[in-house]
């Protein structure tokens, strides 16, 4: 091959980073693939926009077909975002025998299996390393690095924006809105940050991770989801008092072939490997039966880190082109999905209640727990004035089903005013 031509769909934060990484690492790319890489066309929304990268504007286009149907373009790099319109572009690219590299978790979480099977029908590669945890090579870590092992648990901080918010709220006592605005200005948050703070962005990434890690098709709808919008400064302070750090955790656990996948704000013991992952950093803790505990850590968002993953995927495609093995690396899922029921999901729980400060209330709360086979590991009571009090407790491990029944009964219990908040609590145990 004399050179490899790439077409970009999108030239924003990640797309500009891709151009910069290709230019600045051209020597290394040449060494690995044996020929230069050139960007032939780039689809954008606005030609005359001021861009964060020096680029010949004659390669910019508003017409997707100039990228998707150009016979000289070998690989399409999709870094434009969106789901439905982008899916149509990728279907067109693949049916025209172009390999695809994408950073789009929104798309892959929903249409990943369909697009992957279209790619293999067309002997094309479809790689998506950047879609989960930006610059961390977690997908290759699972698929190649841990190919020999049986993964039973993954816990991930896979959204930089929410980790940034929770870190700043906990360490600097800043407000949610103030820190979110900073995360937007720094370019971690999505243009509409609802998916970040509501947990959907993490859920998409956990659907992708658990599909690969457990080798079964986990759909986005299978991921139980709770974001951080209702987390209060009081919750963070009580967590700290009990020796916990709050993180938005993507959780995937397999017992036998039954799995649970969730995203929720959870309290981690300070000694947990994920508790010290701060600011916009991401990390994925992976437990394999043979390897034991591993952790993949790094920048989960941002122009150059994400572009590194995209360009590494490009190198993967190009190496496959040289060997003539494109479209052969995707492995179909080994197992049929079996989701756990709530009675099979066990954890400790943090609970904050507002109650009447009167004789017998704590004892009737204790009875509700014991009647449901649950008990407390830690408890504290704070007077709130006007004969009200706050009770904060952490349970021993109990099933989600029992805990939800307890919550229903507590809400009806005489003397209990409100259930203020509840969070899953995680120790360092696998
Ligand atoms: P940006 O919004 O910065 O860039 C999007 C680019 O796509 C822009 O160049 C825009 O054109 C172009 N574009 C968008 N819609 C259209 C359209 N309908 N037609 C033509 N061009 C279009 O997004 P990012 O670079 O931040 O993200 C790109 C993808 O990478 C997303 O899927 C995102 O989820 C994913 N990702 C992003 C990370 C990050 O840190 N930012 C990290 C990991 C993944 P124009 O420039 O003219 O407006
Ligand atoms: N908005 C995402 C985040 C970008 O904050 O992690 C990376 O996917």
JSON list of C-alpha atoms in Angstrom, two decimals, residues 204-410:
[
{"chain": "A", "resi": 204, "resn": "UNK", "atom": "CA", "xyz": [-24.20, 2.90, 27.76]},
{"chain": "A", "resi": 205, "resn": "UNK", "atom": "CA", "xyz": [-20.56, 2.23, 28.59]},
{"chain": "A", "resi": 206, "resn": "UNK", "atom": "CA", "xyz": [-21.48, -0.53, 31.08]},
{"chain": "A", "resi": 207, "resn": "UNK", "atom": "CA", "xyz": [-23.70, -2.21, 28.45]},
{"chain": "A", "resi": 208, "resn": "UNK", "atom": "CA", "xyz": [-20.68, -2.27, 26.11]},
{"chain": "A", "resi": 209, "resn": "UNK", "atom": "CA", "xyz": [-18.25, -3.41, 28.83]},
{"chain": "A", "resi": 210, "resn": "UNK", "atom": "CA", "xyz": [-20.45, -6.16, 30.20]},
{"chain": "A", "resi": 211, "resn": "UNK", "atom": "CA", "xyz": [-21.31, -7.46, 26.72]},
{"chain": "A", "resi": 212, "resn": "UNK", "atom": "CA", "xyz": [-17.59, -7.93, 26.05]},
{"chain": "A", "resi": 213, "resn": "UNK", "atom": "CA", "xyz": [-16.52, -8.92, 29.57]},
{"chain": "A", "resi": 214, "resn": "UNK", "atom": "CA", "xyz": [-19.27, -11.52, 30.09]},
{"chain": "A", "resi": 215, "resn": "UNK", "atom": "CA", "xyz": [-19.58, -12.52, 26.41]},
{"chain": "A", "resi": 216, "resn": "UNK", "atom": "CA", "xyz": [-23.35, -12.07, 26.31]},
{"chain": "A", "resi": 217, "resn": "UNK", "atom": "CA", "xyz": [-25.46, -9.36, 24.68]},
{"chain": "A", "resi": 218, "resn": "UNK", "atom": "CA", "xyz": [-26.36, -6.91, 27.45]},
{"chain": "A", "resi": 219, "resn": "UNK", "atom": "CA", "xyz": [-28.82, -4.28, 26.23]},
{"chain": "A", "resi": 220, "resn": "UNK", "atom": "CA", "xyz": [-28.97, -0.76, 27.52]},
{"chain": "A", "resi": 221, "resn": "UNK", "atom": "CA", "xyz": [-32.40, -1.52, 29.01]},
{"chain": "A", "resi": 222, "resn": "UNK", "atom": "CA", "xyz": [-30.84, -4.28, 31.13]},
{"chain": "A", "resi": 223, "resn": "UNK", "atom": "CA", "xyz": [-28.76, -1.72, 33.04]},
{"chain": "A", "resi": 224, "resn": "UNK", "atom": "CA", "xyz": [-30.48, -0.49, 36.23]},
{"chain": "A", "resi": 225, "resn": "UNK", "atom": "CA", "xyz": [-29.89, 3.22, 36.33]},
{"chain": "A", "resi": 226, "resn": "UNK", "atom": "CA", "xyz": [-29.70, 6.03, 38.89]},
{"chain": "A", "resi": 227, "resn": "UNK", "atom": "CA", "xyz": [-27.73, 9.25, 38.36]},
{"chain": "A", "resi": 228, "resn": "UNK", "atom": "CA", "xyz": [-26.21, 11.81, 40.74]},
{"chain": "A", "resi": 229, "resn": "UNK", "atom": "CA", "xyz": [-28.74, 14.61, 40.42]},
{"chain": "A", "resi": 230, "resn": "UNK", "atom": "CA", "xyz": [-30.25, 13.91, 43.83]},
{"chain": "A", "resi": 231, "resn": "UNK", "atom": "CA", "xyz": [-26.98, 13.57, 45.73]},
{"chain": "A", "resi": 232, "resn": "UNK", "atom": "CA", "xyz": [-26.76, 16.24, 48.45]},
{"chain": "A", "resi": 233, "resn": "UNK", "atom": "CA", "xyz": [-23.86, 17.76, 50.34]},
{"chain": "A", "resi": 234, "resn": "UNK", "atom": "CA", "xyz": [-25.32, 16.19, 53.53]},
{"chain": "A", "resi": 235, "resn": "UNK", "atom": "CA", "xyz": [-25.14, 12.70, 51.95]},
{"chain": "A", "resi": 236, "resn": "UNK", "atom": "CA", "xyz": [-21.48, 13.29, 51.10]},
{"chain": "A", "resi": 237, "resn": "UNK", "atom": "CA", "xyz": [-20.70, 14.53, 54.61]},
{"chain": "A", "resi": 238, "resn": "UNK", "atom": "CA", "xyz": [-22.38, 11.52, 56.27]},
{"chain": "A", "resi": 239, "resn": "UNK", "atom": "CA", "xyz": [-20.60, 9.19, 53.87]},
{"chain": "A", "resi": 240, "resn": "UNK", "atom": "CA", "xyz": [-17.28, 10.76, 54.89]},
{"chain": "A", "resi": 241, "resn": "UNK", "atom": "CA", "xyz": [-18.19, 10.43, 58.58]},
{"chain": "A", "resi": 242, "resn": "UNK", "atom": "CA", "xyz": [-18.75, 6.68, 58.04]},
{"chain": "A", "resi": 243, "resn": "UNK", "atom": "CA", "xyz": [-15.43, 6.37, 56.17]},
{"chain": "A", "resi": 244, "resn": "UNK", "atom": "CA", "xyz": [-16.85, 6.15, 52.65]},
{"chain": "A", "resi": 245, "resn": "UNK", "atom": "CA", "xyz": [-16.29, 8.02, 49.39]},
{"chain": "A", "resi": 246, "resn": "UNK", "atom": "CA", "xyz": [-19.17, 8.44, 46.95]},
{"chain": "A", "resi": 247, "resn": "UNK", "atom": "CA", "xyz": [-18.62, 7.60, 43.28]},
{"chain": "A", "resi": 248, "resn": "UNK", "atom": "CA", "xyz": [-20.96, 7.00, 40.35]},
{"chain": "A", "resi": 249, "resn": "UNK", "atom": "CA", "xyz": [-20.26, 3.30, 39.87]},
{"chain": "A", "resi": 250, "resn": "UNK", "atom": "CA", "xyz": [-21.04, 1.10, 36.93]},
{"chain": "A", "resi": 251, "resn": "UNK", "atom": "CA", "xyz": [-21.39, -2.34, 38.41]},
{"chain": "A", "resi": 252, "resn": "UNK", "atom": "CA", "xyz": [-21.43, -5.66, 36.56]},
{"chain": "A", "resi": 253, "resn": "UNK", "atom": "CA", "xyz": [-21.43, -8.93, 38.46]},
{"chain": "A", "resi": 254, "resn": "UNK", "atom": "CA", "xyz": [-21.72, -12.51, 37.25]},
{"chain": "A", "resi": 255, "resn": "UNK", "atom": "CA", "xyz": [-22.51, -15.54, 39.40]},
{"chain": "A", "resi": 256, "resn": "UNK", "atom": "CA", "xyz": [-22.68, -18.69, 37.31]},
{"chain": "A", "resi": 257, "resn": "UNK", "atom": "CA", "xyz": [-24.14, -17.22, 34.14]},
{"chain": "A", "resi": 258, "resn": "UNK", "atom": "CA", "xyz": [-26.58, -14.91, 35.91]},
{"chain": "A", "resi": 259, "resn": "UNK", "atom": "CA", "xyz": [-25.62, -11.25, 35.81]},
{"chain": "A", "resi": 260, "resn": "UNK", "atom": "CA", "xyz": [-26.58, -7.87, 37.18]},
{"chain": "A", "resi": 261, "resn": "UNK", "atom": "CA", "xyz": [-25.53, -4.60, 35.60]},
{"chain": "A", "resi": 262, "resn": "UNK", "atom": "CA", "xyz": [-26.25, -1.22, 37.20]},
{"chain": "A", "resi": 263, "resn": "UNK", "atom": "CA", "xyz": [-25.11, 2.37, 37.38]},
{"chain": "A", "resi": 264, "resn": "UNK", "atom": "CA", "xyz": [-25.69, 4.20, 40.64]},
{"chain": "A", "resi": 265, "resn": "UNK", "atom": "CA", "xyz": [-24.02, 6.53, 43.10]},
{"chain": "A", "resi": 266, "resn": "UNK", "atom": "CA", "xyz": [-22.41, 4.14, 45.56]},
{"chain": "A", "resi": 267, "resn": "UNK", "atom": "CA", "xyz": [-20.39, 4.49, 48.76]},
{"chain": "A", "resi": 268, "resn": "UNK", "atom": "CA", "xyz": [-16.97, 2.87, 48.62]},
{"chain": "A", "resi": 269, "resn": "UNK", "atom": "CA", "xyz": [-14.77, 2.06, 51.57]},
{"chain": "A", "resi": 270, "resn": "UNK", "atom": "CA", "xyz": [-11.79, 4.42, 51.50]},
{"chain": "A", "resi": 271, "resn": "UNK", "atom": "CA", "xyz": [-9.49, 1.43, 50.93]},
{"chain": "A", "resi": 272, "resn": "UNK", "atom": "CA", "xyz": [-11.33, 0.36, 47.76]},
{"chain": "A", "resi": 273, "resn": "UNK", "atom": "CA", "xyz": [-9.10, 0.74, 44.66]},
{"chain": "A", "resi": 274, "resn": "UNK", "atom": "CA", "xyz": [-11.71, 2.97, 42.99]},
{"chain": "A", "resi": 275, "resn": "UNK", "atom": "CA", "xyz": [-12.06, 5.36, 45.95]},
{"chain": "A", "resi": 276, "resn": "UNK", "atom": "CA", "xyz": [-8.89, 7.25, 45.05]},
{"chain": "A", "resi": 277, "resn": "UNK", "atom": "CA", "xyz": [-9.85, 7.83, 41.40]},
{"chain": "A", "resi": 278, "resn": "UNK", "atom": "CA", "xyz": [-10.57, 11.55, 41.37]},
{"chain": "A", "resi": 279, "resn": "UNK", "atom": "CA", "xyz": [-11.53, 14.49, 39.16]},
{"chain": "A", "resi": 280, "resn": "UNK", "atom": "CA", "xyz": [-12.26, 13.59, 35.54]},
{"chain": "A", "resi": 281, "resn": "UNK", "atom": "CA", "xyz": [-10.22, 10.39, 35.66]},
{"chain": "A", "resi": 282, "resn": "UNK", "atom": "CA", "xyz": [-11.85, 7.04, 34.89]},
{"chain": "A", "resi": 283, "resn": "UNK", "atom": "CA", "xyz": [-10.98, 3.57, 36.09]},
{"chain": "A", "resi": 284, "resn": "UNK", "atom": "CA", "xyz": [-12.33, 0.10, 35.56]},
{"chain": "A", "resi": 285, "resn": "UNK", "atom": "CA", "xyz": [-11.77, -2.52, 38.23]},
{"chain": "A", "resi": 286, "resn": "UNK", "atom": "CA", "xyz": [-11.94, -6.02, 36.74]},
{"chain": "A", "resi": 287, "resn": "UNK", "atom": "CA", "xyz": [-11.94, -9.25, 38.72]},
{"chain": "A", "resi": 288, "resn": "UNK", "atom": "CA", "xyz": [-11.06, -12.44, 36.84]},
{"chain": "A", "resi": 289, "resn": "UNK", "atom": "CA", "xyz": [-11.19, -15.91, 38.36]},
{"chain": "A", "resi": 290, "resn": "UNK", "atom": "CA", "xyz": [-7.55, -16.60, 37.53]},
{"chain": "A", "resi": 291, "resn": "UNK", "atom": "CA", "xyz": [-5.95, -13.16, 37.49]},
{"chain": "A", "resi": 292, "resn": "UNK", "atom": "CA", "xyz": [-7.75, -11.80, 40.58]},
{"chain": "A", "resi": 293, "resn": "UNK", "atom": "CA", "xyz": [-8.01, -8.01, 40.93]},
{"chain": "A", "resi": 294, "resn": "UNK", "atom": "CA", "xyz": [-6.86, -5.70, 38.12]},
{"chain": "A", "resi": 295, "resn": "UNK", "atom": "CA", "xyz": [-7.50, -2.04, 37.53]},
{"chain": "A", "resi": 296, "resn": "UNK", "atom": "CA", "xyz": [-7.29, 0.05, 34.38]},
{"chain": "A", "resi": 297, "resn": "UNK", "atom": "CA", "xyz": [-6.87, 3.77, 35.09]},
{"chain": "A", "resi": 298, "resn": "UNK", "atom": "CA", "xyz": [-6.52, 6.92, 33.00]},
{"chain": "A", "resi": 299, "resn": "UNK", "atom": "CA", "xyz": [-8.18, 9.87, 31.32]},
{"chain": "A", "resi": 300, "resn": "UNK", "atom": "CA", "xyz": [-11.74, 8.96, 30.35]},
{"chain": "A", "resi": 301, "resn": "UNK", "atom": "CA", "xyz": [-12.42, 11.97, 28.15]},
{"chain": "A", "resi": 302, "resn": "UNK", "atom": "CA", "xyz": [-10.77, 14.87, 26.38]},
{"chain": "A", "resi": 303, "resn": "UNK", "atom": "CA", "xyz": [-9.44, 15.52, 22.91]},
{"chain": "A", "resi": 304, "resn": "UNK", "atom": "CA", "xyz": [-6.00, 13.87, 22.81]},
{"chain": "A", "resi": 305, "resn": "UNK", "atom": "CA", "xyz": [-6.64, 10.96, 25.23]},
{"chain": "A", "resi": 306, "resn": "UNK", "atom": "CA", "xyz": [-9.76, 9.93, 23.30]},
{"chain": "A", "resi": 307, "resn": "UNK", "atom": "CA", "xyz": [-8.00, 10.47, 19.98]},
{"chain": "A", "resi": 308, "resn": "UNK", "atom": "CA", "xyz": [-5.21, 8.13, 21.12]},
{"chain": "A", "resi": 309, "resn": "UNK", "atom": "CA", "xyz": [-7.74, 5.31, 21.41]},
{"chain": "A", "resi": 310, "resn": "UNK", "atom": "CA", "xyz": [-9.26, 6.18, 18.02]},
{"chain": "A", "resi": 311, "resn": "UNK", "atom": "CA", "xyz": [-5.88, 6.24, 16.26]},
{"chain": "A", "resi": 312, "resn": "UNK", "atom": "CA", "xyz": [-4.82, 2.99, 17.96]},
{"chain": "A", "resi": 313, "resn": "UNK", "atom": "CA", "xyz": [-7.96, 1.42, 16.49]},
{"chain": "A", "resi": 314, "resn": "UNK", "atom": "CA", "xyz": [-6.92, 2.82, 13.11]},
{"chain": "A", "resi": 315, "resn": "UNK", "atom": "CA", "xyz": [-3.55, 1.10, 13.52]},
{"chain": "A", "resi": 316, "resn": "UNK", "atom": "CA", "xyz": [-5.41, -2.14, 14.34]},
{"chain": "A", "resi": 317, "resn": "UNK", "atom": "CA", "xyz": [-7.45, -1.86, 11.13]},
{"chain": "A", "resi": 318, "resn": "UNK", "atom": "CA", "xyz": [-4.34, -1.07, 9.08]},
{"chain": "A", "resi": 319, "resn": "UNK", "atom": "CA", "xyz": [-2.40, -4.02, 10.48]},
{"chain": "A", "resi": 320, "resn": "UNK", "atom": "CA", "xyz": [-5.36, -6.24, 9.60]},
{"chain": "A", "resi": 321, "resn": "UNK", "atom": "CA", "xyz": [-5.39, -4.77, 6.09]},
{"chain": "A", "resi": 322, "resn": "UNK", "atom": "CA", "xyz": [-1.74, -5.69, 5.67]},
{"chain": "A", "resi": 323, "resn": "UNK", "atom": "CA", "xyz": [-2.43, -9.23, 6.87]},
{"chain": "A", "resi": 324, "resn": "UNK", "atom": "CA", "xyz": [-5.69, -9.51, 4.91]},
{"chain": "A", "resi": 325, "resn": "UNK", "atom": "CA", "xyz": [-7.71, -10.47, 7.99]},
{"chain": "A", "resi": 326, "resn": "UNK", "atom": "CA", "xyz": [-10.21, -7.62, 8.33]},
{"chain": "A", "resi": 327, "resn": "UNK", "atom": "CA", "xyz": [-13.62, -8.52, 9.71]},
{"chain": "A", "resi": 328, "resn": "UNK", "atom": "CA", "xyz": [-12.37, -11.68, 11.39]},
{"chain": "A", "resi": 329, "resn": "UNK", "atom": "CA", "xyz": [-11.60, -10.48, 14.92]},
{"chain": "A", "resi": 330, "resn": "UNK", "atom": "CA", "xyz": [-15.11, -9.98, 16.34]},
{"chain": "A", "resi": 331, "resn": "UNK", "atom": "CA", "xyz": [-16.21, -13.00, 18.39]},
{"chain": "A", "resi": 332, "resn": "UNK", "atom": "CA", "xyz": [-19.95, -13.59, 18.78]},
{"chain": "A", "resi": 333, "resn": "UNK", "atom": "CA", "xyz": [-21.29, -13.86, 22.37]},
{"chain": "A", "resi": 334, "resn": "UNK", "atom": "CA", "xyz": [-20.74, -17.25, 24.01]},
{"chain": "A", "resi": 335, "resn": "UNK", "atom": "CA", "xyz": [-23.63, -17.10, 26.48]},
{"chain": "A", "resi": 336, "resn": "UNK", "atom": "CA", "xyz": [-27.32, -16.32, 26.46]},
{"chain": "A", "resi": 337, "resn": "UNK", "atom": "CA", "xyz": [-28.13, -13.44, 28.76]},
{"chain": "A", "resi": 338, "resn": "UNK", "atom": "CA", "xyz": [-29.64, -14.33, 32.13]},
{"chain": "A", "resi": 339, "resn": "UNK", "atom": "CA", "xyz": [-30.35, -11.38, 34.41]},
{"chain": "A", "resi": 340, "resn": "UNK", "atom": "CA", "xyz": [-30.42, -11.80, 38.18]},
{"chain": "A", "resi": 341, "resn": "UNK", "atom": "CA", "xyz": [-33.64, -11.10, 40.07]},
{"chain": "A", "resi": 342, "resn": "UNK", "atom": "CA", "xyz": [-33.65, -8.61, 42.94]},
{"chain": "A", "resi": 343, "resn": "UNK", "atom": "CA", "xyz": [-33.52, -11.42, 45.52]},
{"chain": "A", "resi": 344, "resn": "UNK", "atom": "CA", "xyz": [-30.19, -12.54, 44.04]},
{"chain": "A", "resi": 345, "resn": "UNK", "atom": "CA", "xyz": [-28.54, -9.11, 44.31]},
{"chain": "A", "resi": 346, "resn": "UNK", "atom": "CA", "xyz": [-26.77, -8.62, 47.64]},
{"chain": "A", "resi": 347, "resn": "UNK", "atom": "CA", "xyz": [-25.02, -5.54, 49.04]},
{"chain": "A", "resi": 348, "resn": "UNK", "atom": "CA", "xyz": [-24.83, -3.29, 52.07]},
{"chain": "A", "resi": 349, "resn": "UNK", "atom": "CA", "xyz": [-27.04, -0.17, 51.97]},
{"chain": "A", "resi": 350, "resn": "UNK", "atom": "CA", "xyz": [-26.72, 3.34, 53.37]},
{"chain": "A", "resi": 351, "resn": "UNK", "atom": "CA", "xyz": [-30.00, 4.89, 54.52]},
{"chain": "A", "resi": 352, "resn": "UNK", "atom": "CA", "xyz": [-30.83, 8.38, 55.79]},
{"chain": "A", "resi": 353, "resn": "UNK", "atom": "CA", "xyz": [-34.20, 8.94, 57.50]},
{"chain": "A", "resi": 354, "resn": "UNK", "atom": "CA", "xyz": [-35.95, 11.91, 59.09]},
{"chain": "A", "resi": 355, "resn": "UNK", "atom": "CA", "xyz": [-37.98, 10.80, 62.10]},
{"chain": "A", "resi": 356, "resn": "UNK", "atom": "CA", "xyz": [-39.94, 12.11, 65.09]},
{"chain": "A", "resi": 357, "resn": "UNK", "atom": "CA", "xyz": [-37.50, 12.33, 68.01]},
{"chain": "A", "resi": 358, "resn": "UNK", "atom": "CA", "xyz": [-39.61, 10.24, 70.40]},
{"chain": "A", "resi": 359, "resn": "UNK", "atom": "CA", "xyz": [-39.39, 7.07, 72.44]},
{"chain": "A", "resi": 360, "resn": "UNK", "atom": "CA", "xyz": [-39.72, 3.83, 70.49]},
{"chain": "A", "resi": 361, "resn": "UNK", "atom": "CA", "xyz": [-39.04, 5.11, 66.95]},
{"chain": "A", "resi": 362, "resn": "UNK", "atom": "CA", "xyz": [-35.56, 3.60, 66.65]},
{"chain": "A", "resi": 363, "resn": "UNK", "atom": "CA", "xyz": [-36.83, 0.35, 68.08]},
{"chain": "A", "resi": 364, "resn": "UNK", "atom": "CA", "xyz": [-39.74, 0.15, 65.58]},
{"chain": "A", "resi": 365, "resn": "UNK", "atom": "CA", "xyz": [-37.29, 0.86, 62.72]},
{"chain": "A", "resi": 366, "resn": "UNK", "atom": "CA", "xyz": [-35.07, -1.94, 64.03]},
{"chain": "A", "resi": 367, "resn": "UNK", "atom": "CA", "xyz": [-38.10, -4.28, 64.05]},
{"chain": "A", "resi": 368, "resn": "UNK", "atom": "CA", "xyz": [-38.84, -3.55, 60.39]},
{"chain": "A", "resi": 369, "resn": "UNK", "atom": "CA", "xyz": [-35.27, -4.54, 59.54]},
{"chain": "A", "resi": 370, "resn": "UNK", "atom": "CA", "xyz": [-35.23, -7.69, 61.66]},
{"chain": "A", "resi": 371, "resn": "UNK", "atom": "CA", "xyz": [-38.63, -8.85, 60.34]},
{"chain": "A", "resi": 372, "resn": "UNK", "atom": "CA", "xyz": [-37.06, -8.69, 56.86]},
{"chain": "A", "resi": 373, "resn": "UNK", "atom": "CA", "xyz": [-33.93, -10.57, 57.89]},
{"chain": "A", "resi": 374, "resn": "UNK", "atom": "CA", "xyz": [-31.70, -7.47, 57.82]},
{"chain": "A", "resi": 375, "resn": "UNK", "atom": "CA", "xyz": [-29.59, -5.72, 60.44]},
{"chain": "A", "resi": 376, "resn": "UNK", "atom": "CA", "xyz": [-27.41, -2.63, 60.90]},
{"chain": "A", "resi": 377, "resn": "UNK", "atom": "CA", "xyz": [-23.64, -2.49, 60.71]},
{"chain": "A", "resi": 378, "resn": "UNK", "atom": "CA", "xyz": [-23.43, 1.22, 61.67]},
{"chain": "A", "resi": 379, "resn": "UNK", "atom": "CA", "xyz": [-26.00, 3.69, 62.98]},
{"chain": "A", "resi": 380, "resn": "UNK", "atom": "CA", "xyz": [-26.02, 7.27, 64.20]},
{"chain": "A", "resi": 381, "resn": "UNK", "atom": "CA", "xyz": [-28.71, 9.70, 65.28]},
{"chain": "A", "resi": 382, "resn": "UNK", "atom": "CA", "xyz": [-28.53, 13.51, 65.05]},
{"chain": "A", "resi": 383, "resn": "UNK", "atom": "CA", "xyz": [-31.10, 15.86, 66.58]},
{"chain": "A", "resi": 384, "resn": "UNK", "atom": "CA", "xyz": [-32.61, 18.25, 64.01]},
{"chain": "A", "resi": 385, "resn": "UNK", "atom": "CA", "xyz": [-34.50, 20.45, 66.53]},
{"chain": "A", "resi": 386, "resn": "UNK", "atom": "CA", "xyz": [-38.30, 20.79, 66.94]},
{"chain": "A", "resi": 387, "resn": "UNK", "atom": "CA", "xyz": [-38.43, 17.18, 68.17]},
{"chain": "A", "resi": 388, "resn": "UNK", "atom": "CA", "xyz": [-37.15, 15.81, 64.91]},
{"chain": "A", "resi": 389, "resn": "UNK", "atom": "CA", "xyz": [-34.07, 13.71, 64.35]},
{"chain": "A", "resi": 390, "resn": "UNK", "atom": "CA", "xyz": [-32.06, 12.25, 61.53]},
{"chain": "A", "resi": 391, "resn": "UNK", "atom": "CA", "xyz": [-31.09, 8.58, 61.60]},
{"chain": "A", "resi": 392, "resn": "UNK", "atom": "CA", "xyz": [-28.29, 7.47, 59.32]},
{"chain": "A", "resi": 393, "resn": "UNK", "atom": "CA", "xyz": [-27.40, 3.81, 59.07]},
{"chain": "A", "resi": 394, "resn": "UNK", "atom": "CA", "xyz": [-25.56, 1.21, 57.05]},
{"chain": "A", "resi": 395, "resn": "UNK", "atom": "CA", "xyz": [-26.97, -2.29, 56.82]},
{"chain": "A", "resi": 396, "resn": "UNK", "atom": "CA", "xyz": [-25.14, -5.58, 56.70]},
{"chain": "A", "resi": 397, "resn": "UNK", "atom": "CA", "xyz": [-25.40, -7.29, 53.31]},
{"chain": "A", "resi": 398, "resn": "UNK", "atom": "CA", "xyz": [-29.01, -7.83, 52.38]},
{"chain": "A", "resi": 399, "resn": "UNK", "atom": "CA", "xyz": [-30.85, -8.61, 49.17]},
{"chain": "A", "resi": 400, "resn": "UNK", "atom": "CA", "xyz": [-32.14, -5.75, 47.05]},
{"chain": "A", "resi": 401, "resn": "UNK", "atom": "CA", "xyz": [-35.60, -7.29, 47.26]},
{"chain": "A", "resi": 402, "resn": "UNK", "atom": "CA", "xyz": [-35.60, -7.23, 51.09]},
{"chain": "A", "resi": 403, "resn": "UNK", "atom": "CA", "xyz": [-34.16, -3.73, 51.19]},
{"chain": "A", "resi": 404, "resn": "UNK", "atom": "CA", "xyz": [-36.85, -2.41, 48.85]},
{"chain": "A", "resi": 405, "resn": "UNK", "atom": "CA", "xyz": [-39.54, -4.04, 51.00]},
{"chain": "A", "resi": 406, "resn": "UNK", "atom": "CA", "xyz": [-37.97, -2.41, 54.07]},
{"chain": "A", "resi": 407, "resn": "UNK", "atom": "CA", "xyz": [-38.15, 1.00, 52.39]},
{"chain": "A", "resi": 408, "resn": "UNK", "atom": "CA", "xyz": [-41.84, 0.54, 51.61]},
{"chain": "A", "resi": 409, "resn": "UNK", "atom": "CA", "xyz": [-42.55, -0.44, 55.22]},
{"chain": "A", "resi": 410, "resn": "UNK", "atom": "CA", "xyz": [-40.46, 2.42, 56.64]}
]
